[in-house]
Coordinates of C-alpha atoms in Angstrom, one line a residue:
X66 CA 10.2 24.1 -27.7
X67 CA 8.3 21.4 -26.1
X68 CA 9.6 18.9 -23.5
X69 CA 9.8 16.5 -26.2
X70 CA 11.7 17.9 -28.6
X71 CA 14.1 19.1 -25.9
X72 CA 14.3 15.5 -24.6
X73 CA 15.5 14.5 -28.7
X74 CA 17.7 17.2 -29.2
X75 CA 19.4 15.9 -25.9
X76 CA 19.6 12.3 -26.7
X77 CA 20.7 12.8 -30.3
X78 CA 23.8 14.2 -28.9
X79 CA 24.8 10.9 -27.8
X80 CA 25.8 10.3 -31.2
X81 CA 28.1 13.1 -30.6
X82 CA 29.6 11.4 -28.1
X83 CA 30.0 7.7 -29.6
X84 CA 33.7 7.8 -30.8
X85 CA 34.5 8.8 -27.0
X86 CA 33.5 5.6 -26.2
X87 CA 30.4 6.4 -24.4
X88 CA 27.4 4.2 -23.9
X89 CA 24.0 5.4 -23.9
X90 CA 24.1 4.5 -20.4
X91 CA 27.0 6.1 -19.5
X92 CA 25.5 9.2 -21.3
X93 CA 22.7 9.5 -19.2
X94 CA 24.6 9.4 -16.3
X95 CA 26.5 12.3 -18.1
X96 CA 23.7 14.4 -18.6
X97 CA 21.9 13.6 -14.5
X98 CA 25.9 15.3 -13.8
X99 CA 25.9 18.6 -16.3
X100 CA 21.8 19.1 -15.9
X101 CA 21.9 19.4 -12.3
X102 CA 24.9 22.1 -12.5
X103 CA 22.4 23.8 -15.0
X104 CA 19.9 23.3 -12.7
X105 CA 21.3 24.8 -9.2
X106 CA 21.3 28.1 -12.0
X107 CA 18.0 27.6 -13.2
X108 CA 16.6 26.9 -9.5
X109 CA 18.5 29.2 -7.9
X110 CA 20.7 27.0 -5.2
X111 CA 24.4 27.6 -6.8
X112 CA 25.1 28.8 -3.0
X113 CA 26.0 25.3 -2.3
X114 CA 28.0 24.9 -4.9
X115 CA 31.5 26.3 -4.4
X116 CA 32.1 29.4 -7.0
X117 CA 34.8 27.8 -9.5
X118 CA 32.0 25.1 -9.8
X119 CA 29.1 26.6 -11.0
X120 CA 27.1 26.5 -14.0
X121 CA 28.5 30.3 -15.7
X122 CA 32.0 29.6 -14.9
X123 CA 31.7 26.6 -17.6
X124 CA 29.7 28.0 -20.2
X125 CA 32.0 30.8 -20.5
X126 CA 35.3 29.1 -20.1
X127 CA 37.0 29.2 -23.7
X128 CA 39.8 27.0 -23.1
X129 CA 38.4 23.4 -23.4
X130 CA 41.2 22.1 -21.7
X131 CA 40.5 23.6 -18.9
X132 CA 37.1 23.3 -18.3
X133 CA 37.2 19.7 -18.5
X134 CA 40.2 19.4 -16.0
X135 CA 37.6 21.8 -13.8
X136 CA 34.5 19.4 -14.3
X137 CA 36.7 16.6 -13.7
X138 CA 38.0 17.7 -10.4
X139 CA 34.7 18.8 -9.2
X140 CA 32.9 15.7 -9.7
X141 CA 35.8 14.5 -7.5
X142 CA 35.7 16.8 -4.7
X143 CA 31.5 18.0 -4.5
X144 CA 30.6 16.0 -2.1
X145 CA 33.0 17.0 0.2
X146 CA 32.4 20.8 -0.7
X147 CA 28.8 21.5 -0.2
X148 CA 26.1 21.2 2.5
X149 CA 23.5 20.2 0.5
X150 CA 22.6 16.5 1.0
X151 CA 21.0 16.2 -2.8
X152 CA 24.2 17.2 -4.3
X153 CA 26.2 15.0 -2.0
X154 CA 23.9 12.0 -2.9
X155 CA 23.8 12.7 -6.5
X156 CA 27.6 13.3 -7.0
X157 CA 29.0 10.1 -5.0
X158 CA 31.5 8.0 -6.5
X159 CA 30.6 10.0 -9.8
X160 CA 33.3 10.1 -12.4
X161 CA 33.5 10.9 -15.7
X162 CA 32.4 8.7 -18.9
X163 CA 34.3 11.9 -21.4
X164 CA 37.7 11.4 -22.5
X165 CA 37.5 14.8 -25.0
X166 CA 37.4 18.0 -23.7
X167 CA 35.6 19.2 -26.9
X168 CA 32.8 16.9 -26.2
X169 CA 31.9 18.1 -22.6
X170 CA 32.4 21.4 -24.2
X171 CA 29.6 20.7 -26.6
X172 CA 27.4 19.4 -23.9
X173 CA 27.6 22.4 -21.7
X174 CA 26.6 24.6 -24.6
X175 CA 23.6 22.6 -26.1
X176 CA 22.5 22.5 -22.6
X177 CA 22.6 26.4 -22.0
X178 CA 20.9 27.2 -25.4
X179 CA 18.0 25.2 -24.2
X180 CA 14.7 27.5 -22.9
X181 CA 13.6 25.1 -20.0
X182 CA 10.0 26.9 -19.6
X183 CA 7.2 26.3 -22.0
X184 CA 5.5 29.8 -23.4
X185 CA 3.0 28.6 -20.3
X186 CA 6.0 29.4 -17.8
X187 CA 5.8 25.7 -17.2
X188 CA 8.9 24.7 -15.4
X189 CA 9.4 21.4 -17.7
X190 CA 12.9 20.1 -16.5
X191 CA 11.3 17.3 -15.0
X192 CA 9.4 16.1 -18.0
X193 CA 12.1 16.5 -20.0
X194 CA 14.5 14.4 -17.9
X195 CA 11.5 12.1 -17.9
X196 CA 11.6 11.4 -21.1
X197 CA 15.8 10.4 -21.1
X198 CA 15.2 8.1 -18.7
X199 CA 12.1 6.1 -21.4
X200 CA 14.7 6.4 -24.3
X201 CA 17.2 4.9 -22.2
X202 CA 14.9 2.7 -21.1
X203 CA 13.9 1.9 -24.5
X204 CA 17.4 1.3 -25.4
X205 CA 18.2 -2.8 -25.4
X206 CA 21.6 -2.6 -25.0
X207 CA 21.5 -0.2 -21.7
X208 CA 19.9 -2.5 -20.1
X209 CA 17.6 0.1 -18.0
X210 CA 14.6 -1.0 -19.0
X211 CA 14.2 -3.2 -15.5
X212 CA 14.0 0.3 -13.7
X213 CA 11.8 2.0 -15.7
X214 CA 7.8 0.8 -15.8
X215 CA 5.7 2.1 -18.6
X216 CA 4.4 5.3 -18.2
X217 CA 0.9 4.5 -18.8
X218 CA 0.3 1.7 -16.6
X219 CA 1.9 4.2 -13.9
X220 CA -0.7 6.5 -14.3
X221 CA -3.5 4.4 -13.9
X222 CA -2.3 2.5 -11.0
X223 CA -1.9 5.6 -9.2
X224 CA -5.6 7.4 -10.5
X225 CA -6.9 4.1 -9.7
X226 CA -5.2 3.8 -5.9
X227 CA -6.5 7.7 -5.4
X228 CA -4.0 9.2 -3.5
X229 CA -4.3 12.0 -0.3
X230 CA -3.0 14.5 1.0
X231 CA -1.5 14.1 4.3
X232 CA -0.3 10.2 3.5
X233 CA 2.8 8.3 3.1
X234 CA 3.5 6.5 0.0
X235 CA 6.5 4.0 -0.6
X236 CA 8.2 2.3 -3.3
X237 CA 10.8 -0.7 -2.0
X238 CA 11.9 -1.0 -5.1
X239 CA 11.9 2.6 -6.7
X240 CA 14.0 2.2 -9.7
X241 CA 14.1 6.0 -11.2
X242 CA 11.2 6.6 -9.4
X243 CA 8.2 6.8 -11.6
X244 CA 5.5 5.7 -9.0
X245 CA 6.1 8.3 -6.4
X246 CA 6.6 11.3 -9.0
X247 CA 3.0 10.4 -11.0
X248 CA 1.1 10.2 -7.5
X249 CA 3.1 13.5 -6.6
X250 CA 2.0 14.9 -9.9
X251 CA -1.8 13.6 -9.6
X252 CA -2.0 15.5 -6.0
X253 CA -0.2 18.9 -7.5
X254 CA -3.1 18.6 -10.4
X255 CA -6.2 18.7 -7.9
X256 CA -4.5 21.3 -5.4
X257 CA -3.1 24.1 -7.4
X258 CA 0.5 22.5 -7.2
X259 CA 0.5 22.7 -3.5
X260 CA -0.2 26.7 -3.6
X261 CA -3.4 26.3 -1.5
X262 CA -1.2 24.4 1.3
X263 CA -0.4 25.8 4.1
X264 CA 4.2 25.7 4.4
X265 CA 4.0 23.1 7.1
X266 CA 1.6 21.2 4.2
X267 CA 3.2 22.0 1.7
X268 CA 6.8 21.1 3.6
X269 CA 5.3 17.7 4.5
X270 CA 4.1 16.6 1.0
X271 CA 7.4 17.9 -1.1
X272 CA 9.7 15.6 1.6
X273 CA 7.8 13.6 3.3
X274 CA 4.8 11.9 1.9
X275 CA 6.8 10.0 -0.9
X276 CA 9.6 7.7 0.1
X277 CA 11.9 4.9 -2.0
X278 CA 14.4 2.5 -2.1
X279 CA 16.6 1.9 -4.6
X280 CA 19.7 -0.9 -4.5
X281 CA 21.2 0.1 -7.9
X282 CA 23.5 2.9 -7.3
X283 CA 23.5 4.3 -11.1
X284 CA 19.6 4.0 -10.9
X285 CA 19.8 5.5 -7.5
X286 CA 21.2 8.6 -8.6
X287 CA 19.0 8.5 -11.6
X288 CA 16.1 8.8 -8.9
X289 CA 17.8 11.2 -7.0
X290 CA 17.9 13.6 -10.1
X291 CA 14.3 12.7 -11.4
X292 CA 12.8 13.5 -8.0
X293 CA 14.8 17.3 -7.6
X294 CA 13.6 18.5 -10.9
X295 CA 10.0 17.5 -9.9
X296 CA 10.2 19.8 -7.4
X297 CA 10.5 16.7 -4.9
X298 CA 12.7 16.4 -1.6
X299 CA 11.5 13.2 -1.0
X300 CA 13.9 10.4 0.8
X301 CA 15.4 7.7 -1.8
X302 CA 17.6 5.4 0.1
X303 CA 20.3 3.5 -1.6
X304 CA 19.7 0.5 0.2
X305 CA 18.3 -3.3 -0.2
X306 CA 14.3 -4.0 1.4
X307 CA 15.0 -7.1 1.7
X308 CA 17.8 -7.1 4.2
X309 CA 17.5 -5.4 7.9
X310 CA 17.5 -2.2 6.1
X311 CA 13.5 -3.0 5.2
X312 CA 12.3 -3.8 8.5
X313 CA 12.0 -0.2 9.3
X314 CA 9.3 0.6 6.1
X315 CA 6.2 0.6 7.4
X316 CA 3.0 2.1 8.4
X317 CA 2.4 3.3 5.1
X318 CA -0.9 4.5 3.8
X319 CA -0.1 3.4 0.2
X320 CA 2.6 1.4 -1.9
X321 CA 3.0 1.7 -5.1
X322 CA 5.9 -0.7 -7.2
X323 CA 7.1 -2.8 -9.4
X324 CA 10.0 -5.5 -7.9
X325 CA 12.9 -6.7 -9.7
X326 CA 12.0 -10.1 -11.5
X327 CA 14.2 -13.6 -10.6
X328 CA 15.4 -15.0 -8.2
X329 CA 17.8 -13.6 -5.3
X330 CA 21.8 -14.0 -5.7
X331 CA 20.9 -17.3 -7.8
X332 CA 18.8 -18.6 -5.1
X333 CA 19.8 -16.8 -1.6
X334 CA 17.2 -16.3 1.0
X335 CA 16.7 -12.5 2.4
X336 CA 18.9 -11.9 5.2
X337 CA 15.9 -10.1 7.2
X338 CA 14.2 -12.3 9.9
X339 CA 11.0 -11.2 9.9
X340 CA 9.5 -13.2 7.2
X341 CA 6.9 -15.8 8.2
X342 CA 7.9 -17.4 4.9
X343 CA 11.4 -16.6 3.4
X344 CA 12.2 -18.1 -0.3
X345 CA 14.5 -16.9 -3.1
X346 CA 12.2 -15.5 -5.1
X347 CA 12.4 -11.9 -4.8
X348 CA 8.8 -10.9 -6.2
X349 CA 7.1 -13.1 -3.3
X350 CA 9.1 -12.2 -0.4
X351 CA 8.8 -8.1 -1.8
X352 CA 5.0 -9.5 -2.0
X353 CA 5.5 -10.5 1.6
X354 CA 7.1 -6.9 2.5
X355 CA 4.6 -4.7 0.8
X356 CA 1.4 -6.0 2.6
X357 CA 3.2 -6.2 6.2
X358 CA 4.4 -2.2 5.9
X359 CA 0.9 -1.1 5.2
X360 CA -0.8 0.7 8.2
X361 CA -3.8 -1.4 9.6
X362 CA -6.5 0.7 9.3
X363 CA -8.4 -1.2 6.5
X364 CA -7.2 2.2 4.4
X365 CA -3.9 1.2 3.5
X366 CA -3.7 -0.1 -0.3
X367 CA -1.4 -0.8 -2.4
X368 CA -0.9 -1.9 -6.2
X369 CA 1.8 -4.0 -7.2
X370 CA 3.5 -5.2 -10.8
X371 CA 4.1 -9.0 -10.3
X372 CA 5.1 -11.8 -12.8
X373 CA 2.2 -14.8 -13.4
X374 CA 5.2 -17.3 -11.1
X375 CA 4.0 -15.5 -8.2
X376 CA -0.1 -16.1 -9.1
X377 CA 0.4 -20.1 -9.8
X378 CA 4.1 -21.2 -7.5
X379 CA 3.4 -24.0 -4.7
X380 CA 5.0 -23.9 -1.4
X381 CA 6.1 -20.9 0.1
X382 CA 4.3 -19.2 -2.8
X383 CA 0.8 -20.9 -1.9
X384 CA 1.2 -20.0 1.9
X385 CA 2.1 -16.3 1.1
X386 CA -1.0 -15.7 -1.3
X387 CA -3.0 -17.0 1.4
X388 CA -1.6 -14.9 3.8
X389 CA -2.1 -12.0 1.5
X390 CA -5.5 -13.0 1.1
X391 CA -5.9 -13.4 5.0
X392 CA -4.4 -9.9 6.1
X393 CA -5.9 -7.9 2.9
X394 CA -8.9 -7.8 0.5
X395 CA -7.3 -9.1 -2.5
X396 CA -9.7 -7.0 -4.9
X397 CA -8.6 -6.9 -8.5
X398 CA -6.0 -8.5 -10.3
X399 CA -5.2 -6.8 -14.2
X400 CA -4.0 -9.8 -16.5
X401 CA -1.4 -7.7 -18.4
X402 CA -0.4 -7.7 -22.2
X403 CA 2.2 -9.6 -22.8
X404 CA 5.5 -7.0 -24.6
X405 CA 5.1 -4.3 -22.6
X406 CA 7.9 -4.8 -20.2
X407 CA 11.8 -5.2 -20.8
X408 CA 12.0 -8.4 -20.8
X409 CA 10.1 -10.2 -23.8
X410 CA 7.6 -12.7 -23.1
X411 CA 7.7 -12.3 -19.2
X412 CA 3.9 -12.4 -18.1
X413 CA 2.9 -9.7 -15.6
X414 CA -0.7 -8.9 -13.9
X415 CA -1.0 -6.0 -11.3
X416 CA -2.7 -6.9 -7.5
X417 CA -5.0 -4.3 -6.3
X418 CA -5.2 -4.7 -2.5
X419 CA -6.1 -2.7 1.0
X420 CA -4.9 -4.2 4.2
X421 CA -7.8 -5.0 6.9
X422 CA -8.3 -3.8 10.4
X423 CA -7.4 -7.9 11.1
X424 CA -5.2 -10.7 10.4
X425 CA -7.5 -12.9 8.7
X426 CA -10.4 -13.7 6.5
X427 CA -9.9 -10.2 4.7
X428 CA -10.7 -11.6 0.8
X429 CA -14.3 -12.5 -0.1
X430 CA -14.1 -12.2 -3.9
X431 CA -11.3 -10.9 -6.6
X432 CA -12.4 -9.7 -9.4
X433 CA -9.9 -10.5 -12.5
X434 CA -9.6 -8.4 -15.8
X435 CA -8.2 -9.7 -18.8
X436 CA -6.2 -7.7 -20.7
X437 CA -4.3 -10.6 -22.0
X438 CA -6.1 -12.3 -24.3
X439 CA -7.3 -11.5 -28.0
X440 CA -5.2 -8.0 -27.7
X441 CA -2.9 -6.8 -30.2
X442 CA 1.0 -7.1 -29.6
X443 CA 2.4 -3.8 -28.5
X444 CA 5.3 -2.0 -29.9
X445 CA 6.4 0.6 -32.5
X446 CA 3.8 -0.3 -34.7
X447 CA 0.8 -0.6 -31.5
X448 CA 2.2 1.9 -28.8
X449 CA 0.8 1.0 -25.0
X450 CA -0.9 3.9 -24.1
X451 CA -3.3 4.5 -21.5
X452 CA -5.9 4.2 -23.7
X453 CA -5.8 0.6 -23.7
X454 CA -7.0 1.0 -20.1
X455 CA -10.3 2.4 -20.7
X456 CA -12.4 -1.0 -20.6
X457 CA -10.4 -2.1 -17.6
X458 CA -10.8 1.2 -15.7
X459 CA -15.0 0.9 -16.9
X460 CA -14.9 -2.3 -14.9
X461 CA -12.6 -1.3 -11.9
X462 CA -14.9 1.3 -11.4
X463 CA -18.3 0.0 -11.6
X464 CA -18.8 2.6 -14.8
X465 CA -18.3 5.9 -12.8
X466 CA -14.9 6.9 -13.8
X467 CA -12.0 8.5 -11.8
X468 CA -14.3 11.1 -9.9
X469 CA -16.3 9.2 -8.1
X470 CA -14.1 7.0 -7.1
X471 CA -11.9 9.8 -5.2
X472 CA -15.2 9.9 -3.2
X473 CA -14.2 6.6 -1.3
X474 CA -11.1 6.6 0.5
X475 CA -9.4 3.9 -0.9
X476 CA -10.2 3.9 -4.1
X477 CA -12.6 1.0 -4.5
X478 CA -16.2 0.7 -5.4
X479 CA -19.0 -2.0 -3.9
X480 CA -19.4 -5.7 -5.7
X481 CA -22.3 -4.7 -6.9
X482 CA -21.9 -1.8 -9.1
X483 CA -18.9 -3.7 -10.5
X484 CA -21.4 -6.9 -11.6
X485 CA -23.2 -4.3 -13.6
X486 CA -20.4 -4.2 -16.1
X487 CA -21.4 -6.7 -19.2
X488 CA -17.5 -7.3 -20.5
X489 CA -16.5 -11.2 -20.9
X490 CA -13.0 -9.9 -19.5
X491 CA -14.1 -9.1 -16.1
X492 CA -14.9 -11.9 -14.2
X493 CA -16.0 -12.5 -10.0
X494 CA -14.4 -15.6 -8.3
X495 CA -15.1 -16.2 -4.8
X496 CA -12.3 -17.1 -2.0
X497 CA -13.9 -20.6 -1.4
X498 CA -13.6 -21.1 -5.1
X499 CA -9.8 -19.8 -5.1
X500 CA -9.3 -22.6 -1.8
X501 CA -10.7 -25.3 -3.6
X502 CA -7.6 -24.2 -6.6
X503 CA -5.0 -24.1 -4.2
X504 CA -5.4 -20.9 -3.5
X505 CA -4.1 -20.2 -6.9
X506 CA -4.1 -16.6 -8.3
X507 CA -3.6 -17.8 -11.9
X508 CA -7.4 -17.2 -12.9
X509 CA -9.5 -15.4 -15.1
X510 CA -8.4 -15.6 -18.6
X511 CA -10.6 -16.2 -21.2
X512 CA -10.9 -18.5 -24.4
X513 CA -7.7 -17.8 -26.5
X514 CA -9.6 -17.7 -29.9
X515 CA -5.8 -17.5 -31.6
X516 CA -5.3 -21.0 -30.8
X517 CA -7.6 -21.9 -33.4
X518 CA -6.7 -19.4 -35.7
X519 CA -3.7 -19.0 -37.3
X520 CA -3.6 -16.1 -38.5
X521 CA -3.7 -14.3 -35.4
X522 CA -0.5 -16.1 -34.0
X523 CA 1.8 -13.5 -35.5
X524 CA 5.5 -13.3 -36.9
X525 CA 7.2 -16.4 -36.6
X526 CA 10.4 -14.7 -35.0
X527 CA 8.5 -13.2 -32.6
X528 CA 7.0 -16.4 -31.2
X529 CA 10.2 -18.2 -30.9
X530 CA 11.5 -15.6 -29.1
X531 CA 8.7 -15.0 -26.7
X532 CA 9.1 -19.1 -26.2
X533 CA 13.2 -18.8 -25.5
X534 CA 12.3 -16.2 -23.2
X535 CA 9.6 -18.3 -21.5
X536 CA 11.8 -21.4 -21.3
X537 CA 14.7 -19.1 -19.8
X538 CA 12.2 -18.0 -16.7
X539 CA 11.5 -21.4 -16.3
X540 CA 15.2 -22.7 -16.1
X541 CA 15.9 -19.8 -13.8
X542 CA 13.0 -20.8 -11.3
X543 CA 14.6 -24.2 -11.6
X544 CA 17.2 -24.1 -11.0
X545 CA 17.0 -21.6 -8.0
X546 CA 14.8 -24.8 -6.7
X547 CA 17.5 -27.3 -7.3
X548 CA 19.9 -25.3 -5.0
X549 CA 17.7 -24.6 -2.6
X550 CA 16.3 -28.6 -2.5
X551 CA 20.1 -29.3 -2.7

């Protein structure tokens, strides 16, 4: 049975669950607690769990009753029964979402029948719990979509950032921690899984070379757990980067993320002091963050999901982008789609950049790709799939694909390879030019040929909503500007 069709049979039995009261929310949370039990069996490490909690003891118990009243008291009572740090992070404050004995029952046993290795041997827990955390995700009303970025843009982030053996990668705003798991997957796929390492190696790149932080305690855990069945011991903290707390990240080698969009506590300023520019809004002072905790060996890169606010805001937003643009090369920026993110209608680009060896005069030219414009509107009908990438990835790379690219250390190919590529979407503009604009980042689209043609615009529906979710972002920026003027 193929991850897939595991990862259905496992979410269909939400429906199971519905007249317990149970939210699809609440049910992942559900399965993160009963998987892991199944996998301390599967993995081997029941030692750390005490015996009356482990995995056997429930599958086996026939009394319902009492197997729930067992599951109940060990979520309770875990964390102060085991040595192992994972389990004690996983299982704090956890409590139960059941109410019917019968229904954990039928969990426990849909979750044993399941063979967790493909005919391959492929261990594919980890893909499978993958795949939960996109339905949920997917799921309006769970409201998880704001931790969970689309796979596909994921993966070519990280192909296109080329990551190394030996560095440290970071995500200050992990969510379930998608970033750190495809660059830990994209390293395991060139080196034989980490077989080839040596056990200090190998030690160093399973807990060490990926790192998050994650304020949400529910998508916390949900990290915790996504990381473990990847095979990964890497350090999520439950924490805020934006406090004290964040002044400790740095000297990275990469960063890879995707900040929360709005504003901070309605319009709060962080409450760490080492901002040169502190405002409410959370994606330009996690802007602010990413580029100072990169290591200053003109190595260091990063790519970052940011909203089009940050490209075009005055103030504090003008003297950060030209600070960005100072301390790093500001490469590529990716105009994307418009749909493919949680929140309808929000406008998002990805910023490609590598911190310099100095503090200033880092940018010469950014080179913008539109993959806005004249594009179809993604959803069930049009699924994003990495696919949709290929013209932008021909450009990025000046034509030469992935391979080549892993020849340069940070991922990034000469000016003039790149002004080889004929595509109306990929466009040069100098930093003089971007000065003269007020240092503005909101460049590069092209013509919008659906302005003069209706029949492109779409359902009506759809277009209203996009606006009311448009006007809404507005409101929100705002009025986060009226309190703070005020």
């Amino acid at each position: 049975m193929s991850a897939e069709e595991i990862a259905n049979k496992l979410w269909n039995l939400c429906n199971v669950l519905r007249d317990d009261g149970v939210t699809y929310h609440q049910y992942l949370n559900e399965l993160t607690y009963i998987l892991f039990l199944k996998l301390s069996e599967v993995k081997g490490f029941e030692v750390h769990l005490p015996e009356e909690y482990r995995w056997r003891g429930f599958v086996n118990e026939t009394d319902n009753n009492e197997a729930f009243v067992r599951y109940r008291k060990f979520l309770a009572e875990i964390s102060n029964k085991t040595s192992s740090d994972s389990i004690k992070e996983i299982y704090a404050d956890a409590s139960t979402s059941l109410r019917k004995p019968v229904n954990f029952n039928t969990l426990v046993q849909a979750i044993d029948k399941i063979d967790w290795y493909e005919e391959n041997d492929r261990d594919v827990m980890g893909d499978i719990y993958e795949s939960l955390l996109e339905k949920n995700a997917g799921e309006k009303k769970s409201g998880a979509g704001q931790y969970f970025t689309p796979r596909p843009l994921i993966n070519v982030m990280v192909d296109l950032l080329v990551p190394k053996l030996g560095e440290k990668w970071n995500d200050p705003a992990a969510g379930t921690f998608g970033f750190m798991i495809s660059a830990d997957h994209y390293l395991r796929q060139k080196h034989d899984d980490y077989y080839e390492l040596s056990e200090k190696e190998r030690k160093f790149q399973e807990e060490e070379a990926f790192s998050g932080v994650e304020l949400v305690g529910d998508a916390h855990r949900l990290a915790l757990m996504n990381a473990r069945l990847h095979g990964m011991e890497s350090k999520i903290y439950l924490a805020d980067t934006l406090t004290e707390f964040g002044k400790g990240l740095k000297n990275f080698d990469g960063v890879l993320a995707n900040p929360p969009f709005g504003t901070k506590k309605g319009g709060e300023r962080p409450t760490r002091d080492d901002f040169t520019f502190p405002t409410s809004n959370k994606q330009l002072n996690f802007l602010q963050h990413i580029y100072r905790s990169l290591k200053k060996d003109g190595k260091a890169r990063a790519a970052v999901v940011l909203p089009d606010n940050v490209l075009f805001e005055d103030g504090d937003g003008q003297r950060i982008r030209r600070d960005l643009m100072d301390k790093c090369n500001v490469h590529t920026i990716l105009r994307l789609p418009t749909g493919i993110f949680y929140a309808a209608g929000v406008k998002t680009n990805v910023l490609f950049f590598t911190r310099g060896t100095s503090e200033t005069g880092n940018t010469k030219n950014v080179w913008f790709y539109d993959m806005r414009t004249n594009v179809p509107n993604y959803g069930k009908r049009t699924p994003f799939t990495e696919k949709a990438f290929e013209d932008f990835i021909k450009a990025y790379t000046g034509g030469i694909g992935y391979d080549e690219v892993e020849e340069n250390y940070d991922g990034l190919v000469s000016n003039e390879r790149r002004e080889e590529i004929k595509d109306e979407r990929w466009n040069k503009i100098s930093r003089e030019k971007i000065a003269k604009k007020n240092d503005s980042l909101d460049l590069g689209l092209i013509a919008d040929s659906s302005i003069s043609n209706g029949e492109d615009l779409g359902e009506p529906v759809e277009i209203a909503k996009e606006a009311l979710a448009e006007i809404q972002e507005i409101t929100k920026q705002l009025n986060a500007m009226i309190k703070e003027l005020s």
